[in-house]
mmCIF file of C-alpha atoms in Angstrom:
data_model
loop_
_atom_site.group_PDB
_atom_site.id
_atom_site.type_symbol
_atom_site.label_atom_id
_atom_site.label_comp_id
_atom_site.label_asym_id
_atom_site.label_seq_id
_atom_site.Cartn_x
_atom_site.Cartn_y
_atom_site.Cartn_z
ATOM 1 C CA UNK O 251 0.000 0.000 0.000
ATOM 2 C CA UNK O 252 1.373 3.457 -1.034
ATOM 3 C CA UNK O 253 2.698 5.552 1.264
ATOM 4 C CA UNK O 254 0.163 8.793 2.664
ATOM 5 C CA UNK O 255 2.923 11.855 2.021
ATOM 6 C CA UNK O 256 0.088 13.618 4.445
ATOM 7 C CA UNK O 257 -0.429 10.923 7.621
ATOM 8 C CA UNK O 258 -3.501 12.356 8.672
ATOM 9 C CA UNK O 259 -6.213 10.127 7.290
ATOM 10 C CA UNK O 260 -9.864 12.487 6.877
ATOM 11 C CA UNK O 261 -12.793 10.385 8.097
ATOM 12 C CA UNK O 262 -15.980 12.230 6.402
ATOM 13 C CA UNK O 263 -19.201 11.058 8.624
ATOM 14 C CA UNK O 264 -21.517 11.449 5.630
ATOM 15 C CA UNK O 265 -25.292 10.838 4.288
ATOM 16 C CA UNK O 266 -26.596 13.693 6.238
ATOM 17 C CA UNK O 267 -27.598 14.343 3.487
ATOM 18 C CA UNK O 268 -25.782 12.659 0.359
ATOM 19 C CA UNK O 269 -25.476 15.789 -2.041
ATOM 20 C CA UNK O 270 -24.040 17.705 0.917
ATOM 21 C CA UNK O 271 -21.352 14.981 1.698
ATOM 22 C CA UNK O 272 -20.561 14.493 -1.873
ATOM 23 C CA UNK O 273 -20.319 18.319 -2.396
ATOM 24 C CA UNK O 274 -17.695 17.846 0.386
ATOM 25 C CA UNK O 275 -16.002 15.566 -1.221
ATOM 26 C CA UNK O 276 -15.375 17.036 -4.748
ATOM 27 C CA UNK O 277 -14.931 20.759 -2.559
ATOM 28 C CA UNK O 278 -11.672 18.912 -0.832
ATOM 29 C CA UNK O 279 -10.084 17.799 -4.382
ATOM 30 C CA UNK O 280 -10.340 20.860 -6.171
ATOM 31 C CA UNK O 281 -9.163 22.905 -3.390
ATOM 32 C CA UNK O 282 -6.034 20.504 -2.801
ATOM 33 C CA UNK O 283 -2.785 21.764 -4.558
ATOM 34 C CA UNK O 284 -1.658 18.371 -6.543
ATOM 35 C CA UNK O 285 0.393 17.102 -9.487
ATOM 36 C CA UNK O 286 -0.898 13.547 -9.004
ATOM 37 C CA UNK O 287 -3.094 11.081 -7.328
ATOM 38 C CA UNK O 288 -0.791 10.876 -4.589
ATOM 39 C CA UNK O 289 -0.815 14.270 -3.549
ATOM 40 C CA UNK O 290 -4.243 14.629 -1.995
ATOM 41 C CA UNK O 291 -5.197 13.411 0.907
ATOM 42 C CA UNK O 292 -6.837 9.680 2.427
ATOM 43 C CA UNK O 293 -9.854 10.092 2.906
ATOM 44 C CA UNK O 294 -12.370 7.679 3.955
ATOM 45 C CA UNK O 295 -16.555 8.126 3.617
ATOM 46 C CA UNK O 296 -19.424 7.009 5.830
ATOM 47 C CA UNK O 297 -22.431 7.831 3.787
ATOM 48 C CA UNK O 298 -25.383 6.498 5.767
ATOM 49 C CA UNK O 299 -28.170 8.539 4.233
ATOM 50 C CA UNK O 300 -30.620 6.000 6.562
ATOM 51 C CA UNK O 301 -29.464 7.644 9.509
ATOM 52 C CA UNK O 302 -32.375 9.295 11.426
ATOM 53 C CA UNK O 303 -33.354 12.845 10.740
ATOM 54 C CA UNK O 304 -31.652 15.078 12.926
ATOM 55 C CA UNK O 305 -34.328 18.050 13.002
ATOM 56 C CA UNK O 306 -37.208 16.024 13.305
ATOM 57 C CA UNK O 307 -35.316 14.395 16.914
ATOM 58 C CA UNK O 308 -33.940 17.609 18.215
ATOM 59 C CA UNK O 309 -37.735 19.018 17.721
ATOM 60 C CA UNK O 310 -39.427 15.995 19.332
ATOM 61 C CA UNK O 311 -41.183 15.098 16.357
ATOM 62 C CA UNK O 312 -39.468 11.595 16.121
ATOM 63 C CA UNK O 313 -38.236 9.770 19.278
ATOM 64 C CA UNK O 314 -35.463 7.906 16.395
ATOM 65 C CA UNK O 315 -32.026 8.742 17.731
ATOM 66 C CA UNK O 316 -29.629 9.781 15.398
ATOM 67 C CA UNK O 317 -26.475 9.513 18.056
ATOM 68 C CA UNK O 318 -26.290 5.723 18.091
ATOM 69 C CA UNK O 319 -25.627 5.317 14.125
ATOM 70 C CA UNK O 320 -23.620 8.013 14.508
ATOM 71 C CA UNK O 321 -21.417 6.758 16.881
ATOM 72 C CA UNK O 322 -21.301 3.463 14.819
ATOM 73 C CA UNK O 323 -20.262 5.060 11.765
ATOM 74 C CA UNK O 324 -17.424 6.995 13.592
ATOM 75 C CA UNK O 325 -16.210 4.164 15.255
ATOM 76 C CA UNK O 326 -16.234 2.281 11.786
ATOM 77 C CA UNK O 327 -14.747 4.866 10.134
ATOM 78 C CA UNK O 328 -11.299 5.170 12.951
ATOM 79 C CA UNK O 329 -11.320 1.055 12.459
ATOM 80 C CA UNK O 330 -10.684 2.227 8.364
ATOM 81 C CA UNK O 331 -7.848 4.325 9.391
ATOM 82 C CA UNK O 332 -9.548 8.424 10.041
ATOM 83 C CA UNK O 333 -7.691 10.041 12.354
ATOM 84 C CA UNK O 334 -9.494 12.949 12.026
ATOM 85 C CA UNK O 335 -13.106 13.543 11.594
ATOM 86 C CA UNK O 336 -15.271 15.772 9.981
ATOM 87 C CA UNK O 337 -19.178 15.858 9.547
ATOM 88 C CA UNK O 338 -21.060 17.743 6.658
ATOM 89 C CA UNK O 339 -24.147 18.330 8.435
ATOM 90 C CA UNK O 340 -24.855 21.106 10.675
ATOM 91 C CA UNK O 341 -27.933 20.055 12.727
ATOM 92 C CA UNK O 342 -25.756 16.741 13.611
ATOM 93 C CA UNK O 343 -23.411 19.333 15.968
ATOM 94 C CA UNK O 344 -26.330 19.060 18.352
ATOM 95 C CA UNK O 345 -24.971 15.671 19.356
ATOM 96 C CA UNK O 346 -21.068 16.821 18.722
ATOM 97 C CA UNK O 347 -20.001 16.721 22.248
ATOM 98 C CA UNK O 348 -21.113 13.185 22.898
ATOM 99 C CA UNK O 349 -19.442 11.929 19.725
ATOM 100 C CA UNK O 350 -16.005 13.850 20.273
ATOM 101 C CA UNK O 351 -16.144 12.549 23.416
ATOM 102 C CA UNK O 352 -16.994 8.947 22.440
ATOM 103 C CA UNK O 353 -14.004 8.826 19.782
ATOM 104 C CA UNK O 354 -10.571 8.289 20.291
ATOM 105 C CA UNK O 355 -9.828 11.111 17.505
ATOM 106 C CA UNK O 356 -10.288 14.181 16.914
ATOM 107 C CA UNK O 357 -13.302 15.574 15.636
ATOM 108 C CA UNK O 358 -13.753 19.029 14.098
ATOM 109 C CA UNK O 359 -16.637 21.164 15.033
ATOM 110 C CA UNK O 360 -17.976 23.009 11.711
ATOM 111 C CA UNK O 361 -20.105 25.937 13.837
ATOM 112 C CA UNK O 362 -17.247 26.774 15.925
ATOM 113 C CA UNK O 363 -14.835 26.726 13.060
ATOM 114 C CA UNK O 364 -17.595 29.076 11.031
ATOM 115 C CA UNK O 365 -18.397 31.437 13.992
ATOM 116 C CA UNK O 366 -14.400 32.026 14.502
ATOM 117 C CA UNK O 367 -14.221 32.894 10.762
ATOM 118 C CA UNK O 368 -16.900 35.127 10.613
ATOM 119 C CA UNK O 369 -15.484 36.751 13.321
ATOM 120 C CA UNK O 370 -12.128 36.908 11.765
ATOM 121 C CA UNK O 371 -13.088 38.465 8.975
ATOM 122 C CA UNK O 372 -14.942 41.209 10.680
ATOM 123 C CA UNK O 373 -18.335 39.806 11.672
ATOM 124 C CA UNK O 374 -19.861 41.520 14.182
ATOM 125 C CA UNK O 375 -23.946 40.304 13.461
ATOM 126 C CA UNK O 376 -24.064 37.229 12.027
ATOM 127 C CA UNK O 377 -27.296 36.094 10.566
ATOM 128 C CA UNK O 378 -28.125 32.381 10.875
ATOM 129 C CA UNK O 379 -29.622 30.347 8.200
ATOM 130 C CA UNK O 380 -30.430 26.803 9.244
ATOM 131 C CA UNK O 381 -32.748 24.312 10.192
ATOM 132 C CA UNK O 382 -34.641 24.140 12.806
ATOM 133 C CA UNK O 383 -33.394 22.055 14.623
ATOM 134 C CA UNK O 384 -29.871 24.043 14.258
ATOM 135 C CA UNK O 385 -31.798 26.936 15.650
ATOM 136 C CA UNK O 386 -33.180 24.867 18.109
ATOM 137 C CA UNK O 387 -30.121 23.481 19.296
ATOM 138 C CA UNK O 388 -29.013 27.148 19.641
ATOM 139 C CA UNK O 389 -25.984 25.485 17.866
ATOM 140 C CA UNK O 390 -24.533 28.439 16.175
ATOM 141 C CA UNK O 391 -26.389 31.314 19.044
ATOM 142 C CA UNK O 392 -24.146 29.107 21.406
ATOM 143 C CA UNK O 393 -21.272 29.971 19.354
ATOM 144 C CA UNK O 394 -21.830 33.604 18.970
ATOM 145 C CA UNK O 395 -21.866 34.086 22.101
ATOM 146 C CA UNK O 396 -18.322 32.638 23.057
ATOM 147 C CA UNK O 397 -16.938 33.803 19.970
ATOM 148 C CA UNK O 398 -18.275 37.723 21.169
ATOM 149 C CA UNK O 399 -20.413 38.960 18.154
ATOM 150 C CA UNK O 400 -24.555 39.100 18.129
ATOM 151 C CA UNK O 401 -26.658 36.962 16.190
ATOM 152 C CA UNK O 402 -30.187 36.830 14.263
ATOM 153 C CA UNK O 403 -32.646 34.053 12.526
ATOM 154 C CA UNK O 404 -34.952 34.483 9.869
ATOM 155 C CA UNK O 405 -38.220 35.333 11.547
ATOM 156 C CA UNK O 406 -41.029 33.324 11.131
ATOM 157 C CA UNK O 407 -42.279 33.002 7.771
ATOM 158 C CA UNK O 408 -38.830 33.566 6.423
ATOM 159 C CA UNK O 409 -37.621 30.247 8.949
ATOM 160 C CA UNK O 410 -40.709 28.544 7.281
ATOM 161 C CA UNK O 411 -38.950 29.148 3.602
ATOM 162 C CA UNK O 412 -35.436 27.889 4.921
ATOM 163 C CA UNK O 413 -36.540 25.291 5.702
ATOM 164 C CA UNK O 414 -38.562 24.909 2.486
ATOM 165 C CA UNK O 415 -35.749 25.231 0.137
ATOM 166 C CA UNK O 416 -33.701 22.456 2.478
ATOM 167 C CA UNK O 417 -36.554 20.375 2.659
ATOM 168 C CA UNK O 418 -38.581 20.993 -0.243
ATOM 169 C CA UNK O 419 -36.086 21.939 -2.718
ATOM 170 C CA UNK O 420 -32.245 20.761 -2.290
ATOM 171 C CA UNK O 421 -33.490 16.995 -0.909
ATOM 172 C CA UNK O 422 -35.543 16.589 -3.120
ATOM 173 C CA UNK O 423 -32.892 17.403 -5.752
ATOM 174 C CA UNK O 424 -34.192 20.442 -6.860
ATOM 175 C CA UNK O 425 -32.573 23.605 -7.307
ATOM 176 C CA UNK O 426 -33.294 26.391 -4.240
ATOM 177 C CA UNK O 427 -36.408 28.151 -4.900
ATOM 178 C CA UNK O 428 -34.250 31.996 -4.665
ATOM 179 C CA UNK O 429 -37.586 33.941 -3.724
ATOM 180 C CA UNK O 430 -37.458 32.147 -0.564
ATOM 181 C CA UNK O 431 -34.087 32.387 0.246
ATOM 182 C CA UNK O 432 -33.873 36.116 -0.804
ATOM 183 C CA UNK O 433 -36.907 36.569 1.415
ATOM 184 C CA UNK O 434 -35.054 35.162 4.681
ATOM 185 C CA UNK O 435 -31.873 36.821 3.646
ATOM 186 C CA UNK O 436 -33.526 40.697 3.445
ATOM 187 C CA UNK O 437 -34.963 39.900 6.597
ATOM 188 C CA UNK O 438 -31.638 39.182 8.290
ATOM 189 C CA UNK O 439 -30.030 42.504 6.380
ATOM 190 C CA UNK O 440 -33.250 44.324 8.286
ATOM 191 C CA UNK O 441 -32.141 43.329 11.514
ATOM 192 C CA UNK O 442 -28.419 44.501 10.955
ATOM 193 C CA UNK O 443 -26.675 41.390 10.215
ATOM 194 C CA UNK O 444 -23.518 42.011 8.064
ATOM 195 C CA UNK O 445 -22.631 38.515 7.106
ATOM 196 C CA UNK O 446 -24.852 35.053 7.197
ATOM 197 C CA UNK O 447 -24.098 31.690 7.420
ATOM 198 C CA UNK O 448 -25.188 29.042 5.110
ATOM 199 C CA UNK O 449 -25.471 27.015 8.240
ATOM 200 C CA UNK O 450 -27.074 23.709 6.243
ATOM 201 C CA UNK O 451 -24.930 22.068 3.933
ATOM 202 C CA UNK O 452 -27.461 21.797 1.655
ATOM 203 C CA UNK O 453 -27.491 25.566 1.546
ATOM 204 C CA UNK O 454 -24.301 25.227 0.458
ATOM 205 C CA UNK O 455 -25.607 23.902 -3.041
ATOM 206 C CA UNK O 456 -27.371 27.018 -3.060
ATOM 207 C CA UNK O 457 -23.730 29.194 -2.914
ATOM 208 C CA UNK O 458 -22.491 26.949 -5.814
ATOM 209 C CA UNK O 459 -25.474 27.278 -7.967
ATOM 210 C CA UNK O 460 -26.750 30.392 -7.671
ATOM 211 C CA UNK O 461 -23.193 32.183 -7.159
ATOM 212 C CA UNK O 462 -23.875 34.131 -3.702
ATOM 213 C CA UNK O 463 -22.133 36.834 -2.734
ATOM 214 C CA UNK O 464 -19.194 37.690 -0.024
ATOM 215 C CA UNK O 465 -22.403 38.385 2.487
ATOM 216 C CA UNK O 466 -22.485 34.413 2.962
ATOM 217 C CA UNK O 467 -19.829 32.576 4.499
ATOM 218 C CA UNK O 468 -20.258 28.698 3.862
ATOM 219 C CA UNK O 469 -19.825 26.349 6.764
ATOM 220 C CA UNK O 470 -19.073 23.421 4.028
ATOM 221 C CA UNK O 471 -15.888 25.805 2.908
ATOM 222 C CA UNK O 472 -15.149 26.423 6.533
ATOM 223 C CA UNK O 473 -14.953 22.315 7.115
ATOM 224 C CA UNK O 474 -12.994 22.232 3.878
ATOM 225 C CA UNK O 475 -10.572 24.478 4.511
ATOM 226 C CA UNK O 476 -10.055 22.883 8.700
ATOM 227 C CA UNK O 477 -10.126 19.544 7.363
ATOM 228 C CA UNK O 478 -7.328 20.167 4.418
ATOM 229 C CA UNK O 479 -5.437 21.970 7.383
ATOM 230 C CA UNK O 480 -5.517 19.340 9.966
ATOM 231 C CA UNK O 481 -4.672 17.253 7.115
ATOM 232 C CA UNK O 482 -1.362 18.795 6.613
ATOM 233 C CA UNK O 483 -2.190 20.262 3.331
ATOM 234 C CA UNK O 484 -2.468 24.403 2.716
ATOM 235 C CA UNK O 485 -5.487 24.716 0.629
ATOM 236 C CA UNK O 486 -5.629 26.969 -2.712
ATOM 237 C CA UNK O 487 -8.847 28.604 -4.260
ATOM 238 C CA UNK O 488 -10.501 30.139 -1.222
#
């Protein structure tokens, strides 16, 4: 078996959902600088799209726990040879501190990662756009406030057509119906935000098909980016 130049091996905790972890995937190559196969990174993929949802728990609609496959999959993916571990789905930080705890690696936390970037690069009201559960969680509020800088959701209707164009739209393989989104996004503006987080992966899909602006920072380029670095690798193209 060849050599890895890099050591670190990535362990991607995927199917949460599939286009999002696949999006991942492809986002890591092109933003590695190689000549050959060899040169990017070992990465190994968990893709278990039949894990529970992870809104519909967090809001008590569905007494399915997510954690346990979750767990499983991270365990299966250190027996493959991850030493690091990274997981394209926002909504699954709810149950981040179990996990990181549960696994003998690392495990990188994509809101924390995002909140400390926004903040970096001169964030001081970031606008959250997520699920429900996210918001629920208070996943990224949580982060806010430790990172120092004030936060805002989408109100009501707007939350409603978030969670539309995740649901509704990018699931279902569509692409993001933009009234919606621009809806939730003037909304955000209104209340003084001066960045927001695409803080779904699928919204994500949304950046790379409908070209968004520097207003949006994208937790799925955050990951990237962390991941490539705690890979050893300096990333190009951000």
């Amino acid at each position: 078996m060849p050599q890895n130049p890099h050591k670190e091996v990535l362990g991607i905790l995927g199917g949460l959902g599939p286009a999002a972890s696949c999006y991942l995937y492809q986002m890591l190559i092109d933003h590695t600088p190689a000549s050959c196969d060899q040169d990017h990174i070992d990465i190994v993929i968990s893709s278990r799209a039949s894990t529970p949802d992870r809104t519909a728990f967090i809001m008590g609609e569905s007494k399915d726990d997510p954690f346990a496959v979750m767990e499983q999959d991270g365990f299966s993916l250190v027996h493959y040879g991850a030493t690091v571990i990274a997981i394209p789905c926002n909504t699954a930080h709810y149950f981040y501190d179990r996990l990181a705890e549960a696994l003998p690696v690392p495990v990188l936390n994509m809101p924390r990662l995002t909140v400390a970037d926004a903040k970096a690069a001169g964030c001081t009201k970031l606008g959250i756009l997520a699920t429900d559960g996210t918001l629920q969680a208070e996943t990224y509020q949580i982060a806010c406030r430790d990172a120092g800088i004030e936060w805002a959701a989408p109100a009501g209707d707007q939350q409603d057509d978030i969670m539309s164009v995740i649901y509704d739209d990018i699931k279902q393989g569509r692409r993001a119906d933009m009234a919606k989104f621009g809806g939730a996004v003037h909304d955000l503006k209104k209340q003084g935000c001066d960045m927001a987080v695409l803080g779904c992966t699928e919204l994500s899909l949304v950046k790379r098909d409908e070209h968004l602006g520097k207003f949006f920072i994208d937790s799925t380029e955050v990951l990237c980016r962390h991941a490539l670095e705690a890979c050893g690798v300096t990333p190009i193209g951000f």
